[in-house]
């Protein structure tokens, strides 16, 4: 916590902790507040003096908790918390700065509910900070996302109606493991019983979610982000195989998981995977790797690299700038 908070602010924070973690010990409360146990007990005393019932119990299962029926005041933000919230919203959804956007309306309500001094700073940040839209982001329907998250929490299988980028539609019964947000896109990581394999679906392309009565158990020690990124590099239409003339340790930092699996090969390494867009793979991914490489497969990726190389070579076909005869107005600064 910030070290410059007043005793009142720390007491309110202590109340929030008691609400979220009934049974919290004095040591745990002190750790959350960044104070000693003695100071934590003092803040509990301040709450009791203000008429807020805080019960305590001794023993291994003891701790502090709010009394039953306690009516808490509205959520309060410090100025850094409020500004951080506005920054996070604008960073995650630039359209929140526009009037009429769903998140913009919700953010406006939050700002209006803040105390005047804090709300004024948050409103100024929202008004004068501009956010560039991410052309690759895709916002899913909140109701669809909520239905998937609820099924994940309850560990219930669902049937999803899906429409691919090419317009193909199908239904699949899946075990929803996690929802992962990656580079502005929302993905459902799941096990598809239709394909008998792990699948990743764009949540914005899910047309309908129907909950099943079947329960499921996710894999032990599941790392949703790692599994998603690994899965994004496999199962696509066009196979890829790229050999690098550099050690794996040097190449690895330049390889994103969706590009495929990087393995040692002699004195160098090889990248094996697949893609749905060979041209994107060539010009946005491979072209950024600063090591010599050769594309051994597949034919679609080789053709994409050849097209890119030809286009770049053509860009250097004319005379260099130093050899061009100056035209009218060329002496202008």
XYZ file of C-alpha atoms in Angstrom:
333
model
C 0.000 0.000 0.000
C 1.105 3.619 -0.398
C 2.957 4.774 2.714
C 1.339 8.220 2.798
C -2.244 7.093 3.551
C -4.018 8.614 6.543
C -5.171 6.441 9.486
C -8.750 6.844 8.254
C -7.832 5.592 4.774
C -6.023 2.604 6.258
C -8.985 1.827 8.483
C -11.303 1.852 5.447
C -8.863 -0.403 3.619
C -8.857 -2.728 6.638
C -12.664 -2.886 6.407
C -12.447 -3.838 2.719
C -10.018 -6.636 3.600
C -12.300 -7.925 6.366
C -15.194 -7.965 3.910
C -13.223 -9.852 1.250
C -11.383 -12.233 3.597
C -13.455 -13.197 6.649
C -11.236 -14.798 9.272
C -8.106 -12.843 8.305
C -5.495 -12.910 11.070
C -3.800 -9.858 12.544
C -0.565 -10.833 10.784
C -2.282 -11.196 7.407
C -4.113 -7.912 7.886
C -0.838 -6.213 8.779
C 0.799 -7.615 5.648
C -2.007 -6.312 3.443
C -1.826 -2.872 5.043
C 1.966 -2.721 5.119
C 2.067 -2.070 8.872
C 2.937 -3.926 12.070
C 0.469 -6.286 13.773
C 0.077 -3.767 16.565
C -0.907 -1.075 14.061
C -3.317 -3.468 12.355
C -5.074 -4.076 15.688
C -5.255 -0.320 16.163
C -7.098 0.088 12.846
C -9.528 -2.637 13.897
C -10.091 -0.596 17.036
C -10.810 2.515 14.950
C -13.508 0.582 13.070
C -15.078 -0.576 16.309
C -15.053 2.986 17.671
C -16.899 4.061 14.491
C -19.668 1.563 15.297
C -18.661 -1.127 12.798
C -18.904 -4.543 14.496
C -15.664 -6.480 14.052
C -15.694 -9.909 15.669
C -12.521 -11.759 16.640
C -11.758 -15.345 17.590
C -8.627 -16.907 19.014
C -6.996 -20.201 18.078
C -5.710 -21.799 14.847
C -8.992 -21.067 13.060
C -9.483 -17.650 14.557
C -9.198 -14.204 13.088
C -11.217 -11.060 12.404
C -14.516 -10.855 10.575
C -17.288 -8.303 10.186
C -20.406 -8.900 12.250
C -23.487 -10.230 10.536
C -25.731 -7.634 8.950
C -22.973 -5.047 8.693
C -23.903 -2.400 6.117
C -20.794 -1.165 4.354
C -20.412 2.253 2.698
C -20.081 2.511 -1.102
C -16.777 1.463 -2.641
C -14.164 4.179 -2.177
C -11.117 4.767 -4.366
C -7.929 6.626 -3.593
C -6.732 9.035 -6.279
C -3.989 6.639 -7.544
C -6.534 3.792 -7.669
C -9.057 5.899 -9.614
C -6.464 7.159 -12.104
C -5.060 3.658 -12.507
C -8.554 2.358 -13.257
C -9.158 4.990 -15.969
C -5.739 4.287 -17.506
C -6.403 0.539 -17.566
C -9.796 1.018 -19.227
C -8.427 3.346 -21.919
C -5.467 1.048 -22.508
C -7.681 -2.018 -22.846
C -10.503 -0.383 -24.814
C -9.649 2.909 -26.548
C -13.302 3.359 -27.538
C -14.062 4.028 -23.862
C -13.118 7.639 -24.589
C -16.045 7.909 -27.039
C -19.556 8.911 -26.026
C -22.062 6.086 -26.417
C -19.624 3.182 -26.059
C -20.838 0.601 -23.510
C -17.640 0.740 -21.449
C -17.544 4.533 -21.836
C -20.985 4.815 -20.227
C -19.938 2.538 -17.355
C -16.682 4.457 -16.839
C -18.625 7.725 -16.722
C -20.848 6.356 -13.964
C -17.804 5.321 -11.932
C -16.215 8.758 -12.329
C -19.419 10.560 -11.311
C -19.632 8.418 -8.165
C -16.144 9.438 -7.020
C -15.546 12.217 -4.484
C -15.236 15.585 -6.223
C -11.474 16.021 -5.899
C -10.672 12.489 -7.100
C -13.419 12.490 -9.744
C -12.113 15.762 -11.196
C -8.654 14.255 -11.760
C -10.119 11.048 -13.248
C -12.423 13.024 -15.579
C -9.511 15.187 -16.757
C -7.417 12.120 -17.492
C -10.255 10.593 -19.481
C -10.902 13.808 -21.436
C -7.335 14.717 -22.366
C -5.731 11.288 -22.792
C -6.108 9.874 -26.303
C -5.911 6.164 -27.121
C -5.061 4.817 -30.568
C -7.418 1.981 -31.584
C -5.925 -1.469 -32.053
C -7.020 -2.689 -35.472
C -6.332 -6.285 -34.453
C -8.480 -6.246 -31.308
C -11.930 -7.809 -31.268
C -14.467 -7.226 -28.492
C -16.758 -10.207 -27.784
C -20.336 -9.930 -26.614
C -20.333 -9.472 -22.794
C -23.251 -11.896 -22.367
C -21.447 -14.617 -24.337
C -18.247 -14.051 -22.368
C -20.149 -14.159 -19.076
C -21.844 -17.443 -20.033
C -18.485 -19.030 -20.828
C -16.839 -17.763 -17.638
C -19.769 -19.049 -15.548
C -19.414 -22.498 -17.152
C -15.663 -22.457 -16.472
C -16.255 -21.571 -12.813
C -18.919 -24.291 -12.430
C -16.867 -26.796 -14.502
C -19.787 -27.532 -16.792
C -19.467 -28.640 -20.394
C -21.037 -26.381 -23.039
C -22.146 -26.586 -26.647
C -20.889 -23.609 -28.645
C -22.177 -22.481 -32.028
C -19.180 -21.086 -33.899
C -18.569 -19.175 -37.123
C -15.041 -19.222 -38.531
C -13.315 -16.334 -40.286
C -14.179 -17.915 -43.650
C -17.874 -18.064 -42.730
C -18.139 -21.791 -41.972
C -20.449 -22.595 -39.072
C -20.586 -25.591 -36.758
C -21.436 -26.681 -33.233
C -18.994 -28.327 -30.838
C -19.382 -29.775 -27.365
C -16.407 -28.614 -25.322
C -14.938 -28.564 -21.846
C -14.271 -24.841 -21.308
C -10.925 -24.604 -19.503
C -10.235 -20.868 -19.538
C -10.862 -17.535 -21.234
C -7.565 -15.901 -22.222
C -7.115 -12.294 -23.378
C -4.162 -12.017 -25.756
C -3.160 -8.899 -27.725
C -6.682 -7.446 -27.663
C -8.416 -10.701 -28.613
C -10.428 -12.993 -26.346
C -9.981 -16.735 -26.721
C -11.757 -19.761 -25.284
C -9.242 -22.478 -24.449
C -11.102 -25.775 -24.365
C -11.117 -29.488 -25.073
C -13.342 -30.251 -28.055
C -15.133 -33.607 -27.963
C -15.976 -33.133 -31.635
C -12.289 -32.968 -32.605
C -10.989 -35.030 -29.637
C -8.291 -32.386 -29.191
C -7.460 -29.072 -27.548
C -8.973 -26.146 -29.418
C -8.881 -22.353 -29.195
C -11.937 -20.413 -30.311
C -12.230 -16.648 -30.725
C -14.949 -15.610 -28.286
C -16.186 -12.879 -30.649
C -16.998 -15.640 -33.175
C -19.030 -17.726 -30.736
C -22.652 -17.234 -31.758
C -24.347 -19.141 -28.931
C -23.484 -20.925 -25.686
C -25.649 -23.734 -24.326
C -24.729 -25.248 -20.984
C -24.688 -29.028 -20.635
C -25.413 -31.118 -17.556
C -22.041 -32.895 -17.904
C -19.264 -31.889 -15.519
C -15.549 -31.879 -16.336
C -12.190 -31.527 -14.602
C -9.508 -29.292 -16.159
C -5.946 -30.641 -16.434
C -3.828 -30.437 -13.306
C -1.475 -27.422 -13.163
C -3.073 -25.905 -16.264
C -1.239 -22.802 -17.543
C -3.919 -21.288 -19.827
C -1.660 -18.686 -21.473
C 1.144 -21.169 -22.238
C -1.256 -23.821 -23.586
C -3.097 -21.238 -25.694
C 0.078 -19.883 -27.289
C 1.379 -23.370 -27.994
C -1.963 -24.363 -29.530
C -2.096 -21.252 -31.734
C 0.979 -22.526 -33.600
C -0.452 -25.932 -34.542
C -3.314 -27.381 -36.523
C -3.479 -24.765 -39.307
C -3.889 -25.510 -43.006
C -0.358 -24.690 -44.223
C 2.661 -26.492 -42.746
C 5.843 -24.509 -42.048
C 9.480 -25.543 -41.574
C 12.268 -22.962 -41.231
C 15.949 -23.747 -40.514
C 18.073 -21.073 -38.792
C 21.868 -20.866 -39.022
C 22.186 -19.791 -35.390
C 22.030 -21.520 -31.989
C 18.601 -22.138 -30.497
C 19.390 -19.955 -27.455
C 19.974 -16.926 -29.710
C 16.967 -17.496 -31.963
C 14.445 -18.388 -29.233
C 13.834 -14.806 -27.970
C 12.683 -13.852 -31.475
C 10.203 -16.710 -31.866
C 6.622 -16.261 -30.716
C 4.802 -19.459 -29.623
C 2.201 -19.243 -32.452
C 5.076 -19.526 -34.975
C 5.591 -23.162 -34.013
C 7.982 -25.357 -32.071
C 11.703 -24.475 -32.068
C 14.099 -27.423 -31.820
C 17.909 -27.798 -32.000
C 19.329 -29.000 -35.324
C 23.075 -29.491 -35.600
C 24.772 -26.155 -34.945
C 21.514 -24.302 -35.564
C 17.813 -24.908 -34.963
C 14.586 -25.608 -36.825
C 11.125 -24.069 -36.430
C 8.249 -26.440 -37.206
C 4.627 -25.355 -37.147
C 1.700 -24.287 -39.303
C -0.186 -21.163 -40.320
C -3.423 -20.094 -41.929
C -1.756 -17.068 -43.540
C 1.663 -17.754 -45.146
C 2.135 -14.142 -46.311
C 1.567 -12.783 -42.817
C 3.937 -15.429 -41.453
C 6.626 -14.332 -43.927
C 6.414 -10.559 -43.744
C 5.348 -9.982 -40.127
C 7.118 -12.816 -38.331
C 10.040 -14.278 -40.288
C 11.212 -10.924 -41.657
C 11.779 -9.703 -38.093
C 14.147 -12.519 -37.099
C 17.722 -11.142 -37.474
C 19.427 -14.450 -38.311
C 20.102 -16.245 -41.622
C 17.433 -18.820 -42.382
C 16.091 -20.977 -45.182
C 12.497 -22.023 -45.691
C 12.265 -25.759 -46.351
C 8.474 -25.991 -46.253
C 5.733 -25.872 -46.987
C 5.315 -24.717 -50.573
C 2.856 -21.970 -49.621
C 5.316 -20.383 -47.182
C 8.163 -20.680 -49.708
C 6.007 -18.909 -52.294
C 5.126 -16.169 -49.791
C 8.802 -15.593 -48.928
C 9.676 -15.479 -52.654
C 6.964 -12.883 -53.261
C 8.192 -10.776 -50.340
C 11.825 -11.021 -51.477
C 10.880 -10.020 -55.032
C 8.914 -7.013 -53.801
C 11.769 -5.808 -51.594
C 14.316 -6.329 -54.377
C 12.150 -4.270 -56.742
C 12.172 -1.445 -54.205
C 15.944 -1.141 -54.734
C 15.869 -1.438 -58.523
C 15.931 2.350 -59.178
C 18.914 4.683 -58.768
C 19.893 5.628 -55.212
C 18.753 9.014 -53.947
C 22.233 10.554 -54.361
C 22.081 9.891 -58.121
C 18.644 11.435 -58.673
C 18.702 14.840 -60.433
C 17.141 17.463 -58.122
C 13.827 18.774 -59.352
C 12.055 22.109 -58.801
C 11.720 22.989 -55.156
C 14.318 20.411 -54.084
C 16.345 23.073 -52.281
C 13.536 23.681 -49.823
C 14.431 22.642 -46.247
